[in-house]
Structure formats: C-alpha cells, structure tokens
XYZ file of C-alpha atoms in Angstrom:
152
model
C -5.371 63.481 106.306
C -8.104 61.467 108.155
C -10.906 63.282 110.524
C -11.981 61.454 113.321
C -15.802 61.111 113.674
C -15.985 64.223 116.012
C -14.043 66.867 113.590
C -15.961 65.769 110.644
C -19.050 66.786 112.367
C -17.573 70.154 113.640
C -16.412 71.138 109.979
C -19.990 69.926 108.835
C -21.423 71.975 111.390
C -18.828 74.715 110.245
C -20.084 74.130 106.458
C -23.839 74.210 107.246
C -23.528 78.005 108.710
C -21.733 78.863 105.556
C -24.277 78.015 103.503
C -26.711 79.577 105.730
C -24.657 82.661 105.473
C -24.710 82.285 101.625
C -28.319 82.028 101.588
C -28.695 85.195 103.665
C -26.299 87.059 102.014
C -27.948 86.050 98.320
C -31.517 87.300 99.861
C -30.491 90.306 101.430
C -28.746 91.538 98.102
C -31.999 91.487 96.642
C -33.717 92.856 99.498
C -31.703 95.742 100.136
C -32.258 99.126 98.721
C -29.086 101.014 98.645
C -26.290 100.090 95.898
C -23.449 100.020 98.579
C -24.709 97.553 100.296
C -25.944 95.058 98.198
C -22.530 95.178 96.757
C -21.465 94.350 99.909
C -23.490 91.401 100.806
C -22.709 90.179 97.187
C -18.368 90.356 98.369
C -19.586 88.583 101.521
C -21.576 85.785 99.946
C -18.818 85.125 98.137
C -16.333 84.753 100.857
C -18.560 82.815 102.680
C -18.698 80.839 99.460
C -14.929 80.358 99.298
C -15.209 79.377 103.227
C -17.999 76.349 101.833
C -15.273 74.842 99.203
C -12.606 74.793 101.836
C -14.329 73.517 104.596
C -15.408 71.014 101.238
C -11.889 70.392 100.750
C -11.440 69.650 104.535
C -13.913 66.914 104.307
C -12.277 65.316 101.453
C -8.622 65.268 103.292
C -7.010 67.795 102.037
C -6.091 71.218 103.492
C -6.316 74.554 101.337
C -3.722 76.885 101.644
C -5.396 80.087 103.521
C -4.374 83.807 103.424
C -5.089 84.863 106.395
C -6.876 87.831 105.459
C -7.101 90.550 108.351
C -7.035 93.855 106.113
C -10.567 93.634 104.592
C -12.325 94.960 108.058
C -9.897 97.586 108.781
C -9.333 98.885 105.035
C -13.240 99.160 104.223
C -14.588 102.255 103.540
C -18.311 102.225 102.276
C -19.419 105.787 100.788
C -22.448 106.957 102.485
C -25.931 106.833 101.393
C -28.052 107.629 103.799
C -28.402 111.073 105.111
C -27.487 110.937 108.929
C -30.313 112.698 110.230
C -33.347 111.222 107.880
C -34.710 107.652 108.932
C -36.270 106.943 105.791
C -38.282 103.452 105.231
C -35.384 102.126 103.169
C -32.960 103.276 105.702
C -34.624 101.326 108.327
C -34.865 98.279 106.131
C -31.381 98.400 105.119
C -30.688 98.904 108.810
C -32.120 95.900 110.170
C -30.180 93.914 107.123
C -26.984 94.977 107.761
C -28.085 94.694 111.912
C -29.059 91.465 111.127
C -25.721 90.008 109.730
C -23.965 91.345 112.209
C -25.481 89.277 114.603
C -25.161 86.231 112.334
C -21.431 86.905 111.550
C -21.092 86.773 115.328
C -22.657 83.837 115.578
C -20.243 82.293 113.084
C -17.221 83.710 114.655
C -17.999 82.077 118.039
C -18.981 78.557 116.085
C -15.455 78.819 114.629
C -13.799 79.414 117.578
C -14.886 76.155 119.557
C -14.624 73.969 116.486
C -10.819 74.867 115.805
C -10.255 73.060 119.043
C -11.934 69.841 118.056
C -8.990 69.805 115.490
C -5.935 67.651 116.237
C -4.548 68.886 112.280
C -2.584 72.330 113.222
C -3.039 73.263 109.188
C -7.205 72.739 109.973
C -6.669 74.873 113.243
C -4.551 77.243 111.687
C -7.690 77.742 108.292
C -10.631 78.052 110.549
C -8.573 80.707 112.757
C -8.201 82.452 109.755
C -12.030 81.992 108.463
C -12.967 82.982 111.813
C -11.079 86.312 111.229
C -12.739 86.774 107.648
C -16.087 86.245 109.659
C -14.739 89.069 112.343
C -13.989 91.147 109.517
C -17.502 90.859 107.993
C -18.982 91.836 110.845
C -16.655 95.130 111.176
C -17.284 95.561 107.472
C -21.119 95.594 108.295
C -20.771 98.142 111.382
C -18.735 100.557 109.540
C -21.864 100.577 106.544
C -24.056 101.036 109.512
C -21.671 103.908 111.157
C -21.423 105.674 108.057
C -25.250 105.901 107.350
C -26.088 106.799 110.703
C -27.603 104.155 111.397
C -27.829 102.994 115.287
C-alpha cells in the first residue's frame, strides 16, 4: 500500500496526538492521587500507545489488523474513592485530570473522524474508525471515574 502525500500527513497528524496523549497520560499517572485512576491513565497510555505503532505501521504500508473494540467504555466500572459529598484538594486535582482528558480524548475523536476521509484504503478507514471508537471509549471511561466520585 502507497499513501498519497495528503494521507501521510493526516496519519502523521493522527500519530502526533497519540503521542501527545501518551505524554499526558504518563504525567497525569504520576500526578494523580487516587490509585483508581492512575491505573487508569496507565490502561489508556497504553492504548494510545498501541494506536502510535499502528498508525507506525500505516506509514510503513502495511495495515494492522484492528479489533474494533467498543466494550471497554460501556463495561468499565471504576470503584469509588472519593466521598460524594467532600471536595477534598486531591479530589479537585484528580478532577481537573480526569476533566482534562476528557476534553483531549474529544479532541482526538473529532481529529480521527476527518482524517478517515482523507483515506482512499477502506482497511485504513475501517482502523482509524475503530481507534476513533477506542478514543470515544476513553473519554466514557474518564466520565464514569468522574460520575462515580462525584465529581462535576
């Protein structure tokens, strides 16, 4: 498989908000206070990771099978930390983390779904549909840790 000039640049585009993500994701595990959810920036940074190689792969001309994984969102359930009613320091912090990635995951989702039509390959369309749903499922992921700690 050959990219023309134009889809190269969208799956480079595509490749440099992954790592951005990873970044984020790396930092914010260290930054946050409760257990939960640095665990789950730590799962996220590592899809995002596994979205870097195959966008990688995608730039080499090749096309990596994808699983289009739509459960993750739906089946996460994050035990609760936070008491609803206190609004502790770390609560806020962790907050405005988790608040944080949601807007970035967002962000991503949207980027993903232009790009996929700058693809002429249906197997390229049909892997950043499904990244694009792994990057809607982070961000449900992230509102149910919110929901769960009360956290607005």
């Amino acid at each position: 498989m050959i990219l023309t000039e134009k889809e190269a640049t969208s799956i480079k585009d595509l490749q440099t908000q992954e790592e951005t993500c990873i970044k984020k994701y790396e930092k914010y595990s260290q930054q946050a206070h409760d257990t939960e959810l640095k665990d789950l920036f730590q799962t996220l940074k590592r899809d995002e990771q596994e979205h870097y190689n195959s966008l990688g792969q995608v730039l080499k001309g090749s096309v990596p099978s994808c699983n289009c994984n739509d459960s993750s969102g739906r089946d996460y359930n994050p035990k609760r930390t936070y008491d609803q009613m206190t609004n502790s320091q770390e609560k806020q912090e962790d907050c405005f983390l988790a608040t944080d990635c949601i807007g970035t995951e967002k962000l991503v989702s949207s980027e993903y779904n232009t790009d996929v039509f700058t693809c002429g390959d249906s197997q390229v369309r049909k892997l950043l549909a499904d990244i694009q749903i792994e990057e809607q499922n982070h961000a449900e992921m992230l509102y149910k840790y919110k929901q769960v700690n009360g956290m607005k």
